[in-house]
């Protein structure tokens, strides 16, 4: 998870509009009897009696929605492959129970109409000009609490079915997986696709990344940061902390297993998913929360499969010059030296004049809602400074603490430091001393400053 400048994206709506061309890969009872049996059991326990189709998606989502089928309507349950692979069977059961309970109790025509209205209002808040923002934001905030309560009620129903412990674990684990997938796996895919390849072992590599405590810590932080940026009240999904606090304190009533469920023909399913993630070739091939469908002219045969885990670990490391993050910091501070650029940024932090640097690094900050600019700007500046600081420390003998992130380094004495976390705290607090302490450990930086 390289901490580089990020682009703003409004938190997505929890609802999804499923197109007629169903996204994902169909799950048939004969092909996946274990998964089909688990879904059927959760449907019975939650009282969900409508026809239900199950589909596997490449992204870590679990969603339900109405679809048209021959002879009438049915429902589609969309399960993200990263969740199916990483959640225990009991945790997966809890997630499915939550979704089916939510659809059963709150999937009526009135609710769908309200969701559609909220989606239309949210679209008014996108782009550079938002003349209806005051009205739209007020209406979104006014209806947000209703949807939050619906989600919390569905959590309680899932806890009744599989136990509060399982639901709690599933809520925590799902939030981490979603944040890590966005911060790591999707970057791998985008990077390799630019070279005309795709990672055949994407999900295998991602499973390994989820075993790294450094990845989990960063994902938890990013989950909290994303939730704090919903300044308009767009998201209908409560923050992770709110969901955990509201859960009933009950034990696990039904244990379906502490290991992942396991899919039959798992390699073929994973290859199908990563190809769709890399190519998104046509309507319905991949789904974005909120109903958007990503399209591309690429086809699987246009890309060469490679094994990500067989690539040189430096393939996704910072370049020798610090990459685009360090370059952006040098340009924003108008310094040709990375050392002097970093010191100039620290001086701006001390003078509480750092936001102008963040805007130079990412001009799109000016189009954000006023309430979000400083928070996102802090992440942007911390990301660029992190790349620059990592470059200097690596030159001084520090090493990468793990395979998966570029700004978590290990000092020669074995101390592990997450530079991004340090820098966000420094920028927000206006006290650059912790970074000066790190720079003191780099002789060249100290000499050049002098």
mmCIF file of C-alpha atoms in Angstrom, residues 234-395:
data_model
loop_
_atom_site.group_PDB
_atom_site.id
_atom_site.type_symbol
_atom_site.label_atom_id
_atom_site.label_comp_id
_atom_site.label_asym_id
_atom_site.label_seq_id
_atom_site.Cartn_x
_atom_site.Cartn_y
_atom_site.Cartn_z
ATOM 1 C CA UNK A 234 -23.835 10.059 1.226
ATOM 2 C CA UNK A 235 -23.075 6.598 2.550
ATOM 3 C CA UNK A 236 -25.931 4.524 3.880
ATOM 4 C CA UNK A 237 -23.534 2.204 5.691
ATOM 5 C CA UNK A 238 -22.584 2.992 9.316
ATOM 6 C CA UNK A 239 -18.904 3.304 10.248
ATOM 7 C CA UNK A 240 -17.278 0.120 11.471
ATOM 8 C CA UNK A 241 -16.993 1.445 15.026
ATOM 9 C CA UNK A 242 -20.705 2.286 15.131
ATOM 10 C CA UNK A 243 -21.676 -1.191 13.941
ATOM 11 C CA UNK A 244 -19.434 -2.889 16.498
ATOM 12 C CA UNK A 245 -20.745 -0.761 19.360
ATOM 13 C CA UNK A 246 -24.364 -1.564 18.475
ATOM 14 C CA UNK A 247 -23.930 -5.353 18.246
ATOM 15 C CA UNK A 248 -25.537 -7.466 20.959
ATOM 16 C CA UNK A 249 -23.086 -9.255 23.238
ATOM 17 C CA UNK A 250 -23.942 -12.838 22.456
ATOM 18 C CA UNK A 251 -21.782 -15.843 21.732
ATOM 19 C CA UNK A 252 -21.607 -17.886 18.561
ATOM 20 C CA UNK A 253 -24.799 -19.931 18.176
ATOM 21 C CA UNK A 254 -23.940 -21.700 14.958
ATOM 22 C CA UNK A 255 -20.347 -22.567 14.072
ATOM 23 C CA UNK A 256 -19.928 -23.348 10.391
ATOM 24 C CA UNK A 257 -16.157 -23.627 10.573
ATOM 25 C CA UNK A 258 -13.127 -21.464 11.346
ATOM 26 C CA UNK A 259 -11.536 -22.061 7.928
ATOM 27 C CA UNK A 260 -12.645 -20.462 4.641
ATOM 28 C CA UNK A 261 -15.388 -22.326 2.837
ATOM 29 C CA UNK A 262 -13.297 -23.236 -0.184
ATOM 30 C CA UNK A 263 -14.631 -23.262 -3.717
ATOM 31 C CA UNK A 264 -14.534 -26.182 -6.105
ATOM 32 C CA UNK A 265 -12.444 -25.344 -9.149
ATOM 33 C CA UNK A 266 -11.007 -22.436 -7.154
ATOM 34 C CA UNK A 267 -8.174 -21.772 -9.630
ATOM 35 C CA UNK A 268 -10.589 -21.423 -12.544
ATOM 36 C CA UNK A 269 -12.842 -19.112 -10.540
ATOM 37 C CA UNK A 270 -9.865 -16.969 -9.511
ATOM 38 C CA UNK A 271 -8.571 -16.740 -13.079
ATOM 39 C CA UNK A 272 -12.008 -15.744 -14.358
ATOM 40 C CA UNK A 273 -12.267 -13.031 -11.685
ATOM 41 C CA UNK A 274 -8.823 -11.548 -12.190
ATOM 42 C CA UNK A 275 -9.364 -11.408 -15.953
ATOM 43 C CA UNK A 276 -12.597 -9.479 -15.428
ATOM 44 C CA UNK A 277 -10.876 -7.211 -12.929
ATOM 45 C CA UNK A 278 -8.061 -6.515 -15.379
ATOM 46 C CA UNK A 279 -10.218 -6.108 -18.472
ATOM 47 C CA UNK A 280 -13.756 -5.281 -17.345
ATOM 48 C CA UNK A 281 -14.692 -6.331 -20.871
ATOM 49 C CA UNK A 282 -18.279 -5.346 -21.406
ATOM 50 C CA UNK A 283 -21.473 -4.617 -19.479
ATOM 51 C CA UNK A 284 -22.041 -6.751 -16.439
ATOM 52 C CA UNK A 285 -18.496 -8.055 -16.240
ATOM 53 C CA UNK A 286 -17.651 -6.222 -13.048
ATOM 54 C CA UNK A 287 -19.729 -4.167 -10.659
ATOM 55 C CA UNK A 288 -18.969 -1.054 -8.705
ATOM 56 C CA UNK A 289 -20.848 -0.309 -5.513
ATOM 57 C CA UNK A 290 -23.438 2.302 -6.398
ATOM 58 C CA UNK A 291 -24.383 0.651 -9.676
ATOM 59 C CA UNK A 292 -21.580 1.792 -11.983
ATOM 60 C CA UNK A 293 -20.095 -0.580 -14.535
ATOM 61 C CA UNK A 294 -16.501 -0.099 -15.575
ATOM 62 C CA UNK A 295 -15.744 -0.719 -19.232
ATOM 63 C CA UNK A 296 -12.583 -1.258 -21.234
ATOM 64 C CA UNK A 297 -11.556 -2.293 -24.730
ATOM 65 C CA UNK A 298 -9.182 -4.913 -23.324
ATOM 66 C CA UNK A 299 -9.896 -8.617 -23.631
ATOM 67 C CA UNK A 300 -8.265 -11.415 -21.604
ATOM 68 C CA UNK A 301 -6.432 -12.622 -24.706
ATOM 69 C CA UNK A 302 -4.861 -9.171 -25.043
ATOM 70 C CA UNK A 303 -2.971 -9.646 -21.778
ATOM 71 C CA UNK A 304 -0.235 -12.094 -20.840
ATOM 72 C CA UNK A 305 -0.661 -13.946 -17.514
ATOM 73 C CA UNK A 306 2.214 -13.632 -15.042
ATOM 74 C CA UNK A 307 2.702 -14.843 -11.493
ATOM 75 C CA UNK A 308 2.924 -11.844 -9.218
ATOM 76 C CA UNK A 309 4.699 -13.795 -6.480
ATOM 77 C CA UNK A 310 7.411 -14.836 -8.951
ATOM 78 C CA UNK A 311 8.205 -11.228 -9.880
ATOM 79 C CA UNK A 312 11.113 -9.369 -8.342
ATOM 80 C CA UNK A 313 9.863 -7.859 -5.043
ATOM 81 C CA UNK A 314 11.310 -4.528 -6.225
ATOM 82 C CA UNK A 315 8.791 -4.528 -9.093
ATOM 83 C CA UNK A 316 6.371 -2.503 -6.960
ATOM 84 C CA UNK A 317 8.945 -0.648 -4.877
ATOM 85 C CA UNK A 318 9.743 3.050 -5.018
ATOM 86 C CA UNK A 319 12.017 3.979 -7.951
ATOM 87 C CA UNK A 320 15.528 5.206 -7.191
ATOM 88 C CA UNK A 321 14.349 8.835 -7.400
ATOM 89 C CA UNK A 322 11.414 8.317 -5.027
ATOM 90 C CA UNK A 323 8.840 8.019 -7.807
ATOM 91 C CA UNK A 324 5.955 10.383 -8.521
ATOM 92 C CA UNK A 325 5.432 11.197 -4.834
ATOM 93 C CA UNK A 326 8.925 12.600 -4.303
ATOM 94 C CA UNK A 327 8.822 14.324 -7.711
ATOM 95 C CA UNK A 328 5.514 15.979 -6.810
ATOM 96 C CA UNK A 329 6.973 17.211 -3.519
ATOM 97 C CA UNK A 330 10.013 18.703 -5.275
ATOM 98 C CA UNK A 331 7.776 20.449 -7.786
ATOM 99 C CA UNK A 332 5.396 21.764 -5.112
ATOM 100 C CA UNK A 333 8.222 23.164 -2.971
ATOM 101 C CA UNK A 334 10.159 24.367 -6.019
ATOM 102 C CA UNK A 335 13.268 22.526 -4.865
ATOM 103 C CA UNK A 336 15.470 20.362 -7.057
ATOM 104 C CA UNK A 337 16.780 18.380 -4.083
ATOM 105 C CA UNK A 338 14.588 15.806 -2.358
ATOM 106 C CA UNK A 339 16.217 16.675 0.968
ATOM 107 C CA UNK A 340 15.540 20.385 0.632
ATOM 108 C CA UNK A 341 12.007 19.698 -0.609
ATOM 109 C CA UNK A 342 11.293 17.657 2.497
ATOM 110 C CA UNK A 343 12.706 20.306 4.810
ATOM 111 C CA UNK A 344 10.675 22.990 3.011
ATOM 112 C CA UNK A 345 7.527 20.923 3.541
ATOM 113 C CA UNK A 346 8.357 20.509 7.235
ATOM 114 C CA UNK A 347 8.820 24.259 7.555
ATOM 115 C CA UNK A 348 5.382 24.747 6.000
ATOM 116 C CA UNK A 349 3.922 22.268 8.479
ATOM 117 C CA UNK A 350 5.483 24.146 11.384
ATOM 118 C CA UNK A 351 4.055 27.430 10.022
ATOM 119 C CA UNK A 352 0.612 25.794 9.460
ATOM 120 C CA UNK A 353 0.974 26.785 5.805
ATOM 121 C CA UNK A 354 1.118 23.290 4.376
ATOM 122 C CA UNK A 355 -2.224 23.165 2.564
ATOM 123 C CA UNK A 356 -0.974 25.229 -0.379
ATOM 124 C CA UNK A 357 1.689 22.563 -0.956
ATOM 125 C CA UNK A 358 -0.954 19.849 -0.917
ATOM 126 C CA UNK A 359 -2.937 21.776 -3.534
ATOM 127 C CA UNK A 360 0.126 22.040 -5.754
ATOM 128 C CA UNK A 361 0.645 18.296 -5.465
ATOM 129 C CA UNK A 362 -2.987 17.517 -6.254
ATOM 130 C CA UNK A 363 -4.849 20.479 -7.832
ATOM 131 C CA UNK A 364 -8.106 18.530 -7.637
ATOM 132 C CA UNK A 365 -8.240 19.328 -3.926
ATOM 133 C CA UNK A 366 -9.756 22.693 -4.772
ATOM 134 C CA UNK A 367 -12.879 20.981 -6.107
ATOM 135 C CA UNK A 368 -13.565 19.053 -2.900
ATOM 136 C CA UNK A 369 -16.201 20.087 -0.373
ATOM 137 C CA UNK A 370 -14.673 22.647 1.952
ATOM 138 C CA UNK A 371 -15.145 20.400 4.973
ATOM 139 C CA UNK A 372 -13.008 17.658 3.394
ATOM 140 C CA UNK A 373 -10.148 19.641 1.899
ATOM 141 C CA UNK A 374 -7.847 19.710 4.896
ATOM 142 C CA UNK A 375 -8.366 16.027 5.719
ATOM 143 C CA UNK A 376 -7.693 14.846 2.161
ATOM 144 C CA UNK A 377 -4.925 17.413 1.727
ATOM 145 C CA UNK A 378 -3.180 15.989 4.794
ATOM 146 C CA UNK A 379 -3.211 12.534 3.214
ATOM 147 C CA UNK A 380 -1.932 13.911 -0.091
ATOM 148 C CA UNK A 381 0.969 15.780 1.498
ATOM 149 C CA UNK A 382 1.812 12.899 3.842
ATOM 150 C CA UNK A 383 1.898 10.539 0.877
ATOM 151 C CA UNK A 384 4.333 12.687 -1.084
ATOM 152 C CA UNK A 385 6.509 13.350 1.962
ATOM 153 C CA UNK A 386 6.452 9.637 2.775
ATOM 154 C CA UNK A 387 7.932 8.762 -0.615
ATOM 155 C CA UNK A 388 10.659 11.385 -0.169
ATOM 156 C CA UNK A 389 11.479 10.355 3.394
ATOM 157 C CA UNK A 390 11.518 6.669 2.504
ATOM 158 C CA UNK A 391 14.039 7.387 -0.251
ATOM 159 C CA UNK A 392 16.390 9.154 2.173
ATOM 160 C CA UNK A 393 16.108 6.461 4.841
ATOM 161 C CA UNK A 394 16.674 3.663 2.339
ATOM 162 C CA UNK A 395 19.840 5.427 1.212
#
